[in-house]
PDB file of C-alpha atoms in Angstrom:
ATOM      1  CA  UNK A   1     -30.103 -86.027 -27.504  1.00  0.00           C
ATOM      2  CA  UNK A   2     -27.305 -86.738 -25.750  1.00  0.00           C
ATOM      3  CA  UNK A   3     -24.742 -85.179 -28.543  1.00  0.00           C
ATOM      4  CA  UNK A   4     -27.003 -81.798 -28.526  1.00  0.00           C
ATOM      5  CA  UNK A   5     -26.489 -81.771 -24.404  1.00  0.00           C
ATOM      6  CA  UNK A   6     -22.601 -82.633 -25.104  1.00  0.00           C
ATOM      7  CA  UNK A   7     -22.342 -79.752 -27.936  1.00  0.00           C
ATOM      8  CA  UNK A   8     -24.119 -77.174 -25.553  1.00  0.00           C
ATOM      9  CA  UNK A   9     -22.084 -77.795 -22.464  1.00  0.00           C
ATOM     10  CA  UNK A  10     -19.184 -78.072 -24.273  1.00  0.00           C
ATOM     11  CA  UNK A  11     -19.970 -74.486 -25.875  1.00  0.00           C
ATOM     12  CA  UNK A  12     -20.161 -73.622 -22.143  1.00  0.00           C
ATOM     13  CA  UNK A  13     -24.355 -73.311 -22.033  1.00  0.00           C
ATOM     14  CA  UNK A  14     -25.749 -74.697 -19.187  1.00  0.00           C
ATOM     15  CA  UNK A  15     -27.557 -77.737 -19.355  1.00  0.00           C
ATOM     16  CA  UNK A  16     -30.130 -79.060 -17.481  1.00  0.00           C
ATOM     17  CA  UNK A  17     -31.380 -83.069 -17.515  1.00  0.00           C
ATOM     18  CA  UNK A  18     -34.733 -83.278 -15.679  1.00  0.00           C
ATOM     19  CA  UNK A  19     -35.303 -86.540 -13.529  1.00  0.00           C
ATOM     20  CA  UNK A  20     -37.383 -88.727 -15.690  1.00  0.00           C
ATOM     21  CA  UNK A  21     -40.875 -88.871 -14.880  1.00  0.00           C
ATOM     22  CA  UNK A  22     -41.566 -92.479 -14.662  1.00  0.00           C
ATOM     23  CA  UNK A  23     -45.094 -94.087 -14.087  1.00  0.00           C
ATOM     24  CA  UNK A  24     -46.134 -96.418 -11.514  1.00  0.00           C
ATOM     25  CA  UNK A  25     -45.623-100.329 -12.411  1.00  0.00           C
ATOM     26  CA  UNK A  26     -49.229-101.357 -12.524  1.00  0.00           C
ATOM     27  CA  UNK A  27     -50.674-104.002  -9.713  1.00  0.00           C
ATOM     28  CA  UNK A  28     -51.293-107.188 -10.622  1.00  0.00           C
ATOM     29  CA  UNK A  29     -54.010-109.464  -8.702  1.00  0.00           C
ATOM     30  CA  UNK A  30     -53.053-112.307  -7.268  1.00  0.00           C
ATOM     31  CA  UNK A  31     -55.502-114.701  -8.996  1.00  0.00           C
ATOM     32  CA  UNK A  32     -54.582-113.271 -12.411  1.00  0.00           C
ATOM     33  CA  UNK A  33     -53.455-115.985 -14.823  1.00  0.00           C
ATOM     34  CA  UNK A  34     -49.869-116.115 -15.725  1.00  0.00           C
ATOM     35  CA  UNK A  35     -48.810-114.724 -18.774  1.00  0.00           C
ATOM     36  CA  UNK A  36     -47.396-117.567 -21.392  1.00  0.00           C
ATOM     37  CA  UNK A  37     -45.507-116.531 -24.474  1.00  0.00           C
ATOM     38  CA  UNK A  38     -43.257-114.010 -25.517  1.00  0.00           C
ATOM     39  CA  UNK A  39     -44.700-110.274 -25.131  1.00  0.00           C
ATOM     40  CA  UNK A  40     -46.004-109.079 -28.254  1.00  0.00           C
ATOM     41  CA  UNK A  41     -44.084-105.490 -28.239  1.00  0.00           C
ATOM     42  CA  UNK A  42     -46.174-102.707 -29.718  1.00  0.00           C
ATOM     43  CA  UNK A  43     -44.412-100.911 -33.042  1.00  0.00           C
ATOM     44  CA  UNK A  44     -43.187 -96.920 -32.599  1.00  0.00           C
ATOM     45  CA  UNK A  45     -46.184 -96.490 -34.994  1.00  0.00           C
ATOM     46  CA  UNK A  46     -48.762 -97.719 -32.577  1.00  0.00           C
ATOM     47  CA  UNK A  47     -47.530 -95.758 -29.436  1.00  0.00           C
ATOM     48  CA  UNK A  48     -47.485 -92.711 -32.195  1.00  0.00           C
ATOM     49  CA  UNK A  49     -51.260 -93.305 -33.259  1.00  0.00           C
ATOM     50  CA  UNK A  50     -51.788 -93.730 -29.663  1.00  0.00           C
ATOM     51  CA  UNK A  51     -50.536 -90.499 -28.514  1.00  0.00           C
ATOM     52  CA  UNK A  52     -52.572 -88.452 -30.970  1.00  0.00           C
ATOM     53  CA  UNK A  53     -54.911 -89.170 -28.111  1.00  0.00           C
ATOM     54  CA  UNK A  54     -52.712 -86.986 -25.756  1.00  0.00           C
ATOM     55  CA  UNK A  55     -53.792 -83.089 -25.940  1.00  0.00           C
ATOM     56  CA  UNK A  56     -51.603 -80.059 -24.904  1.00  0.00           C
ATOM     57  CA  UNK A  57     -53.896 -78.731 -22.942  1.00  0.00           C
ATOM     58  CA  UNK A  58     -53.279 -75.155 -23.169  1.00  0.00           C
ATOM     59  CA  UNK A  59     -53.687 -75.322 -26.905  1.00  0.00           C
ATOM     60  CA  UNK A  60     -55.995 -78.533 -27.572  1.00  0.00           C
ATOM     61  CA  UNK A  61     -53.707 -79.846 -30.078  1.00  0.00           C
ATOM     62  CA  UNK A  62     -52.338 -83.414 -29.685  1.00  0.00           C
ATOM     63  CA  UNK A  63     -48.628 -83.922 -29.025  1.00  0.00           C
ATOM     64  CA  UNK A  64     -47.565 -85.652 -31.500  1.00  0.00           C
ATOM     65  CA  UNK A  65     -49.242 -82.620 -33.939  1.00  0.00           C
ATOM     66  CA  UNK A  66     -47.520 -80.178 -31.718  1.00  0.00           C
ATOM     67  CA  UNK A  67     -43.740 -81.903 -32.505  1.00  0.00           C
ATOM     68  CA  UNK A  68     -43.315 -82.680 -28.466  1.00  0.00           C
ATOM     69  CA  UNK A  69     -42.623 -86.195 -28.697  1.00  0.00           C
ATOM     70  CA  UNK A  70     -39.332 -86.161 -29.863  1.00  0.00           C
ATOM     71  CA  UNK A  71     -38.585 -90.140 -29.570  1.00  0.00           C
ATOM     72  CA  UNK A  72     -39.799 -93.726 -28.473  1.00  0.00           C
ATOM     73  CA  UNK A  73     -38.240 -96.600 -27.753  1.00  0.00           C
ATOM     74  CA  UNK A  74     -40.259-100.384 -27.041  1.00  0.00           C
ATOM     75  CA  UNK A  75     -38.169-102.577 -24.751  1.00  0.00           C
ATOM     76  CA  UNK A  76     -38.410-106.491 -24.972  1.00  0.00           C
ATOM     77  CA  UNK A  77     -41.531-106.412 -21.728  1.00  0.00           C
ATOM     78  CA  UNK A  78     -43.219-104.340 -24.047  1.00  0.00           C
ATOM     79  CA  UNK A  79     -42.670-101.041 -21.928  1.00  0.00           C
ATOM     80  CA  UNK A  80     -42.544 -97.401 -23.770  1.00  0.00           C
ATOM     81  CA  UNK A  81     -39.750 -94.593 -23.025  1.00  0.00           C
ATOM     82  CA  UNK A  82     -41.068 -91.719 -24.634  1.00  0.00           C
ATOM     83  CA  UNK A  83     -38.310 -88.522 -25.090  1.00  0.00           C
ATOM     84  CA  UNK A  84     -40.965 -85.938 -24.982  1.00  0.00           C
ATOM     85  CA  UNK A  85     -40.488 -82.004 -24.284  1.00  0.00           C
ATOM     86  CA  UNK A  86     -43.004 -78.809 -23.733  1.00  0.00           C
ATOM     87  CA  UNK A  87     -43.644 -76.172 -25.271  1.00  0.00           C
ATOM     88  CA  UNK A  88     -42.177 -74.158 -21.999  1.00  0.00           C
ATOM     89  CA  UNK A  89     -40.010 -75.640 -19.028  1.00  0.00           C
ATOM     90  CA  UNK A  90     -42.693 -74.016 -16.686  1.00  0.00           C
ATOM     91  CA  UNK A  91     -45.113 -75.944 -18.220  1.00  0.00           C
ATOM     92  CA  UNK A  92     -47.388 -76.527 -14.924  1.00  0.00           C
ATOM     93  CA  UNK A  93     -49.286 -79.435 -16.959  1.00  0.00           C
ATOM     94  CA  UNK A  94     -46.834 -82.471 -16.963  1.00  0.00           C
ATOM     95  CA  UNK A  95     -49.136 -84.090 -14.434  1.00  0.00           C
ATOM     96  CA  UNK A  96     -52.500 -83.989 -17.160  1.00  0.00           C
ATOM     97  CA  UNK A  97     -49.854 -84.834 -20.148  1.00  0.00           C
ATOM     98  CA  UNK A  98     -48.140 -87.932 -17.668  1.00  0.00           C
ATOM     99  CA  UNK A  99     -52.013 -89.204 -17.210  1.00  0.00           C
ATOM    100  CA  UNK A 100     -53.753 -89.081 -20.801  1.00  0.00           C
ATOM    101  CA  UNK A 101     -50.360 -90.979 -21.892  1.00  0.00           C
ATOM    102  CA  UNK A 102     -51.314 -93.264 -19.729  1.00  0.00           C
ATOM    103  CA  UNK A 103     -54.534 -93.390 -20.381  1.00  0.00           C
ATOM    104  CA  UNK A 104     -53.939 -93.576 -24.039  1.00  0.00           C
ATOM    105  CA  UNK A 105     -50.750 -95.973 -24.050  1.00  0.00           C
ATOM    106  CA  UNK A 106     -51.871 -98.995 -20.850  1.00  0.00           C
ATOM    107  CA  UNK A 107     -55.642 -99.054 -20.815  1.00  0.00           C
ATOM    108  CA  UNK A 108     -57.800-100.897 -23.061  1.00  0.00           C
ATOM    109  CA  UNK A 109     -58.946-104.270 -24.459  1.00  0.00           C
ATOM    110  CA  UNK A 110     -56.134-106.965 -23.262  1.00  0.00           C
ATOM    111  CA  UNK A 111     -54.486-104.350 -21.231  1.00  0.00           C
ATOM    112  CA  UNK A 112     -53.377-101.663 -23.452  1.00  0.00           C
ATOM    113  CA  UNK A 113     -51.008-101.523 -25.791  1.00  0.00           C
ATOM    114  CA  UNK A 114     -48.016-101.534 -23.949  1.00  0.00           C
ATOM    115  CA  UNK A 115     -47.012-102.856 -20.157  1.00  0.00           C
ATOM    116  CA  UNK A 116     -45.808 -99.263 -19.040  1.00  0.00           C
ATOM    117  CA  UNK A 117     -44.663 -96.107 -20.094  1.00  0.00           C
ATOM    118  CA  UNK A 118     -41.993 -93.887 -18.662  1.00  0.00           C
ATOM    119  CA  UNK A 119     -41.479 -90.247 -20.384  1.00  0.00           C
ATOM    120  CA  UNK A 120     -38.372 -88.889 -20.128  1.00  0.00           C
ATOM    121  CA  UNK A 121     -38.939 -85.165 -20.322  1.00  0.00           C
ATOM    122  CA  UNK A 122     -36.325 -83.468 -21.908  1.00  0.00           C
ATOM    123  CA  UNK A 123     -35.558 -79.839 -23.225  1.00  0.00           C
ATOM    124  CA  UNK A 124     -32.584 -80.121 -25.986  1.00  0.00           C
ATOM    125  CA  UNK A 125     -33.403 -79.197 -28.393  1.00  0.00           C
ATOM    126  CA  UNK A 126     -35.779 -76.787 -27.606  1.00  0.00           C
ATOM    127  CA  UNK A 127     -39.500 -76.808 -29.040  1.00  0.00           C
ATOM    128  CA  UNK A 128     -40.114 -74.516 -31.532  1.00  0.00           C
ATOM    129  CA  UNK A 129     -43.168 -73.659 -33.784  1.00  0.00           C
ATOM    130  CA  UNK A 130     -40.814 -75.523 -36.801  1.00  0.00           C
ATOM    131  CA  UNK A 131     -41.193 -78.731 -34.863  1.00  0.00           C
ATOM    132  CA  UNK A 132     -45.367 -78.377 -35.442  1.00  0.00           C
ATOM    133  CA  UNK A 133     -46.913 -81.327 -37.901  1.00  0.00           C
ATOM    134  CA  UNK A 134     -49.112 -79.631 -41.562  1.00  0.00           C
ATOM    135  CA  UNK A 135     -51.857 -81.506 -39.613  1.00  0.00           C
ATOM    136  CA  UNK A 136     -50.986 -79.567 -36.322  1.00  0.00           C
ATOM    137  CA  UNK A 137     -50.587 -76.401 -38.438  1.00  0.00           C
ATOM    138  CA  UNK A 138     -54.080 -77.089 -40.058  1.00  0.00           C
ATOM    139  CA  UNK A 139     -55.637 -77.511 -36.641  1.00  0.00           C
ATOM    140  CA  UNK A 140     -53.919 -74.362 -35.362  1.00  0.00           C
ATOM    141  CA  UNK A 141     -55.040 -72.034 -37.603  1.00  0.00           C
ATOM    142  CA  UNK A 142     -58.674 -73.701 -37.059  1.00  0.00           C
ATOM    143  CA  UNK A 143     -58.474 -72.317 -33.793  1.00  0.00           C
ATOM    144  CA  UNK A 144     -57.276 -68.522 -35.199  1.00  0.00           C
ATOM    145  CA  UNK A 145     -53.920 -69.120 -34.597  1.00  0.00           C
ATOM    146  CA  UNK A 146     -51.600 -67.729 -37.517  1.00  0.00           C
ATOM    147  CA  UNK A 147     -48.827 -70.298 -38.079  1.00  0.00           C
TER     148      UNK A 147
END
């Protein structure tokens, strides 16, 4: 990402990095045992599988179908930064997107799969129809879409 950013302000485009959106660091009760142990740090696979349970919401696709989860990265506390992007910068919808990723990604038996998420949303390089899974393609055209 951040050579694309360098290549298009250095070919004088105007580039813009949005503030990353970053969740709220879950509350933990007081009389909640200690944790022991190293973290057991959930694989870019899991968060992946996991965020087939995120929908676009315009389309009903899943995100990961769609191509709009660009990258993730598991830190040692077992928290997610996901590089995600939109369809369109005007997307009004971050706020469902932001809360069925953390739905999908922090709730569950033991806790969820990962501590916390934080989704950096970016917009370089631009989504494009090419960036759309066969699977997301297949579910597309279930709908009538032609792709």
């Amino acid at each position: 990402m951040a050579e694309e950013r360098a290549a298009a302000a250095d070919a004088g485009e105007v580039v813009e990095v949005p503030a990353a959106g970053v969740s709220a660091v879950p509350a933990v009760a007081e009389t909640a045992p200690e944790k022991t142990g190293p973290v057991k740090k959930a694989t870019q696979d899991e968060v992946e599988e996991a965020m087939k349970d995120v929908v676009d919401p315009e389309l009903g696709i899943n995100v990961v179908d769609l191509g709009l989860v660009y990258g993730t990265h598991v830190d040692d506390d077992n928290v997610v930064t996901l590089d995600m992007t939109l369809t369109s910068a005007a997307c009004p919808l971050t706020d469902v997107i932001e809360d069925q990723t953390r739905q999908a990604l922090t709730t569950g038996p033991g806790g969820g799969l990962v501590q916390d998420f934080r989704i950096n949303w970016v917009w370089l390089p631009p989504w494009g129809p090419d960036k759309i899974t066969d699977d997301g393609r297949e579910q597309l055209r279930a709908l009538g879409f032609n792709v």
